């Protein structure tokens, strides 16, 4: 059962990414000993069964979801790539912890870092999706562990956090996951494209739940269904951790400037304004002088 109350969310915000009971911790126990995080999905799941981290039944369910992911991903892949840039990234800036951390680590707030950071994010998300879309023989689990699990752990270890909660906490991680899994589907609907339904939708959400566990998100932050994801999204955006920050506004403006600079037209099209989340764009718009 995912979090359903603001009190649960407030407690979860105090908790860092988790190793115990998650695929992040399970894969880490293998990678730290043998360096085997680059094993293919089926082999790595088998190793997790062998060391007792997963039951055979759970590993079988995971493998079935992974095996069906390629067909679902192929149907939305091109538009998904665009939505990550114009919708998902701006949304991440509306969660205050993440925005402050990005600015503190100089990731995106200064113009010279924007192209590098965006290219890295795009590469990571493309590699993760492709690693699961390749099915049993793909490297999705290992790539997600290295690029999302270990990377977040390193950032958390090397950057001081507020005294009452870490920057990289259960809620900030869960919200970030939703911007990758749930929010692009809303974007697809808004531009009139087909959205996965039925078993395809369950496969999509199921693989992102696996990815979330590899990120170190605890079970209560991982929705199984689209409806659960929607309820969790609504809960998070109504929480104190979500809202305007100067850092978030700075990040959004840097992203918009980068998107405009990449266009050859004399008057660039505001792609983020046209296809982004209107509520987020309103939330993070520049303050008027004197306000």
XYZ file of C-alpha atoms in Angstrom:
291
model
C 0.000 0.000 0.000
C 1.517 3.312 -1.059
C 1.495 6.286 1.298
C -1.999 7.737 1.718
C -1.604 10.484 4.336
C 0.508 13.607 4.733
C 1.807 12.275 8.053
C 3.155 9.183 6.300
C 4.714 11.390 3.659
C 6.326 13.633 6.259
C 7.942 10.633 7.936
C 9.069 9.218 4.597
C 10.747 12.521 3.769
C 13.035 11.992 6.758
C 14.234 8.640 5.439
C 17.135 8.349 2.971
C 17.302 5.962 0.040
C 17.109 2.444 1.376
C 19.211 -0.653 0.857
C 17.330 -3.091 3.081
C 14.369 -4.661 1.345
C 15.021 -3.002 -2.021
C 16.588 -4.159 -5.255
C 19.228 -1.478 -4.751
C 20.491 -3.250 -1.640
C 20.048 -6.697 -3.164
C 22.092 -5.863 -6.269
C 24.664 -3.996 -4.192
C 25.331 -7.160 -2.187
C 26.318 -8.871 -5.437
C 28.129 -5.963 -7.086
C 30.247 -5.160 -4.024
C 31.524 -8.718 -3.823
C 31.885 -9.768 -7.439
C 31.388 -6.637 -9.526
C 28.532 -8.358 -11.346
C 26.167 -5.399 -11.792
C 26.664 -5.698 -15.576
C 25.032 -9.128 -15.745
C 21.986 -9.376 -18.002
C 18.546 -9.083 -16.436
C 17.758 -12.800 -16.331
C 21.149 -13.806 -14.938
C 21.123 -11.086 -12.303
C 17.638 -12.046 -11.169
C 18.870 -15.641 -10.933
C 21.768 -14.527 -8.746
C 19.342 -12.677 -6.481
C 17.305 -15.863 -6.099
C 20.458 -17.848 -5.319
C 21.522 -15.500 -2.522
C 18.035 -15.329 -1.046
C 17.308 -11.705 -1.946
C 14.318 -12.689 -4.111
C 11.947 -15.607 -4.124
C 11.745 -17.595 -7.367
C 8.151 -16.404 -7.774
C 9.110 -12.732 -7.485
C 12.017 -13.131 -9.885
C 9.693 -14.841 -12.369
C 7.195 -11.950 -12.143
C 9.957 -9.404 -12.620
C 11.261 -11.255 -15.659
C 7.788 -11.479 -17.205
C 7.332 -7.719 -16.834
C 10.775 -7.002 -18.262
C 10.139 -9.326 -21.193
C 7.001 -7.398 -22.123
C 8.471 -3.923 -21.672
C 10.037 -3.597 -25.123
C 6.749 -3.719 -26.994
C 5.149 -1.129 -24.701
C 8.145 1.190 -24.795
C 8.383 1.025 -28.587
C 4.889 2.435 -28.943
C 5.652 5.662 -27.091
C 9.435 5.962 -27.312
C 9.831 8.995 -29.573
C 7.227 11.172 -27.867
C 8.424 10.002 -24.451
C 11.900 11.413 -25.214
C 10.413 14.827 -25.936
C 8.161 14.757 -22.886
C 11.130 14.057 -20.620
C 12.631 17.366 -21.684
C 9.577 19.615 -21.836
C 7.440 18.064 -19.080
C 9.277 15.746 -16.702
C 12.428 17.790 -16.105
C 10.534 21.007 -15.239
C 8.362 18.984 -12.871
C 11.398 17.736 -10.964
C 12.302 21.364 -10.230
C 9.038 21.782 -8.330
C 10.139 19.382 -5.598
C 12.125 21.694 -3.367
C 14.709 19.207 -2.067
C 15.758 18.165 -5.548
C 15.909 21.727 -6.864
C 18.085 22.908 -3.986
C 20.418 19.939 -4.399
C 20.793 20.532 -8.147
C 21.764 24.151 -7.553
C 24.025 23.322 -4.627
C 25.945 20.830 -6.766
C 25.990 23.301 -9.705
C 24.022 20.847 -11.827
C 22.011 22.886 -14.327
C 21.691 26.255 -12.594
C 24.703 27.760 -14.388
C 24.410 27.991 -18.132
C 27.660 26.204 -18.934
C 26.479 23.103 -17.094
C 23.094 22.840 -18.821
C 24.049 21.021 -22.062
C 26.279 18.533 -20.237
C 23.704 17.786 -17.575
C 20.827 17.406 -20.052
C 22.899 15.152 -22.297
C 23.804 12.997 -19.298
C 20.195 12.754 -18.128
C 18.991 11.833 -21.611
C 21.727 9.212 -21.944
C 20.884 7.662 -18.582
C 17.150 7.456 -19.209
C 17.642 6.108 -22.729
C 20.093 3.469 -21.470
C 17.808 2.408 -18.631
C 14.754 2.052 -20.880
C 16.720 0.277 -23.588
C 18.241 -2.043 -20.976
C 14.759 -3.197 -19.989
C 13.323 -3.061 -23.515
C 15.954 -5.625 -24.529
C 14.178 -8.114 -22.275
C 15.822 -10.980 -20.434
C 19.143 -10.415 -22.187
C 19.188 -6.671 -21.579
C 21.224 -4.869 -18.932
C 18.482 -2.702 -17.442
C 18.867 -3.817 -13.838
C 22.607 -3.267 -13.831
C 22.397 0.064 -15.639
C 19.670 1.338 -13.303
C 21.733 0.233 -10.295
C 24.838 2.087 -11.472
C 23.200 5.171 -12.982
C 20.294 5.721 -10.576
C 21.074 3.749 -7.421
C 24.817 4.166 -6.883
C 24.833 7.630 -8.426
C 22.200 8.899 -5.997
C 23.993 7.234 -3.105
C 27.247 8.989 -4.011
C 25.534 12.374 -4.345
C 23.821 11.864 -0.983
C 27.108 10.994 0.712
C 29.013 13.961 -0.676
C 26.478 16.760 -0.158
C 25.345 18.084 3.230
C 21.603 17.958 3.830
C 19.118 19.934 5.933
C 19.108 18.803 9.575
C 15.545 17.470 9.480
C 15.754 15.409 6.276
C 18.188 14.375 3.525
C 17.933 15.989 0.112
C 17.682 12.544 -1.462
C 14.867 11.086 0.582
C 12.088 8.601 0.004
C 9.593 11.205 -1.176
C 11.969 13.084 -3.477
C 12.953 9.759 -5.043
C 9.340 8.609 -5.402
C 8.337 11.928 -6.968
C 11.245 11.757 -9.417
C 10.205 8.232 -10.385
C 6.664 9.440 -11.054
C 7.968 12.133 -13.401
C 9.533 9.301 -15.433
C 6.675 6.804 -15.263
C 3.313 8.448 -14.568
C 3.654 12.021 -15.816
C 4.706 11.215 -19.417
C 1.511 9.189 -19.809
C -0.511 12.277 -18.872
C 1.522 14.192 -21.428
C 0.768 11.615 -24.093
C -2.947 11.965 -23.418
C -2.719 15.748 -23.688
C -1.100 15.631 -27.137
C -3.649 13.094 -28.348
C -1.372 10.065 -28.572
C -2.257 6.522 -27.544
C -1.454 5.599 -23.978
C -0.740 2.008 -22.869
C -3.867 0.321 -21.536
C -4.745 -2.958 -19.849
C -1.853 -5.410 -19.576
C 0.448 -3.009 -21.414
C -0.172 -0.339 -18.784
C 0.441 -2.826 -15.961
C 3.700 -3.843 -17.655
C 4.796 -0.215 -17.968
C 4.014 0.580 -14.332
C 5.458 -2.745 -13.159
C 8.854 -2.185 -14.768
C 9.042 1.338 -13.364
C 8.278 -0.111 -9.945
C 11.274 -2.416 -10.419
C 13.396 0.579 -11.419
C 12.189 2.452 -8.341
C 13.288 -0.378 -6.089
C 16.709 -0.305 -7.784
C 16.791 3.423 -6.912
C 16.380 2.514 -3.245
C 12.717 3.458 -2.883
C 10.876 1.505 -0.219
C 7.780 -0.518 -1.063
C 5.312 2.133 0.142
C 6.647 4.620 -2.408
C 6.185 2.286 -5.371
C 2.727 2.253 -7.002
C 1.605 -0.885 -8.836
C -1.057 0.738 -10.988
C -1.736 3.974 -12.821
C -4.489 4.879 -10.340
C -2.147 4.354 -7.388
C 0.438 6.515 -9.135
C -2.118 9.283 -9.653
C -3.128 9.230 -5.988
C 0.511 9.296 -4.869
C 1.260 12.151 -7.258
C -1.654 14.179 -5.896
C -0.524 13.484 -2.322
C 3.025 14.618 -3.016
C 2.131 17.837 -4.831
C -0.090 18.766 -1.867
C 2.796 18.274 0.581
C 5.161 20.903 2.043
C 8.081 19.438 0.101
C 6.489 20.470 -3.184
C 6.347 24.112 -4.201
C 8.140 27.156 -5.451
C 11.766 27.796 -4.652
C 14.182 30.304 -6.112
C 16.332 27.345 -7.097
C 13.473 25.712 -8.978
C 12.695 28.932 -10.841
C 16.367 29.334 -11.752
C 16.578 25.778 -13.048
C 13.463 26.150 -15.174
C 14.693 29.383 -16.731
C 18.066 27.810 -17.513
C 16.310 24.904 -19.206
C 14.014 27.186 -21.218
C 16.994 29.276 -22.354
C 18.826 26.125 -23.429
C 15.847 24.822 -25.422
C 15.416 28.197 -27.135
C 19.136 28.481 -27.929
C 19.066 25.103 -29.663
C 16.561 26.296 -32.263
C 17.563 27.927 -35.548
C 14.379 29.945 -35.945
C 14.622 33.702 -35.401
C 11.737 33.428 -32.954
C 12.191 30.149 -31.029
C 9.144 28.081 -30.190
C 8.452 27.816 -26.471
C 8.231 24.011 -26.460
C 8.125 23.867 -22.671
C 5.357 26.452 -22.560
C 3.351 24.561 -25.188
C 3.750 21.001 -23.904
C 4.894 21.294 -20.295
C 2.898 21.062 -17.082
C 1.011 24.366 -16.918
C 0.729 24.264 -13.123
C 4.489 23.829 -12.732
C 5.259 26.599 -15.219
C 2.966 28.945 -13.310
C 4.501 27.883 -9.989
C 8.073 28.473 -11.146
C 7.618 31.559 -13.311
C 10.013 34.447 -12.612
C 8.981 36.842 -9.884
C 8.103 40.338 -10.941
C 10.441 43.082 -9.802
C 9.605 44.208 -6.299
C 7.389 41.194 -5.544
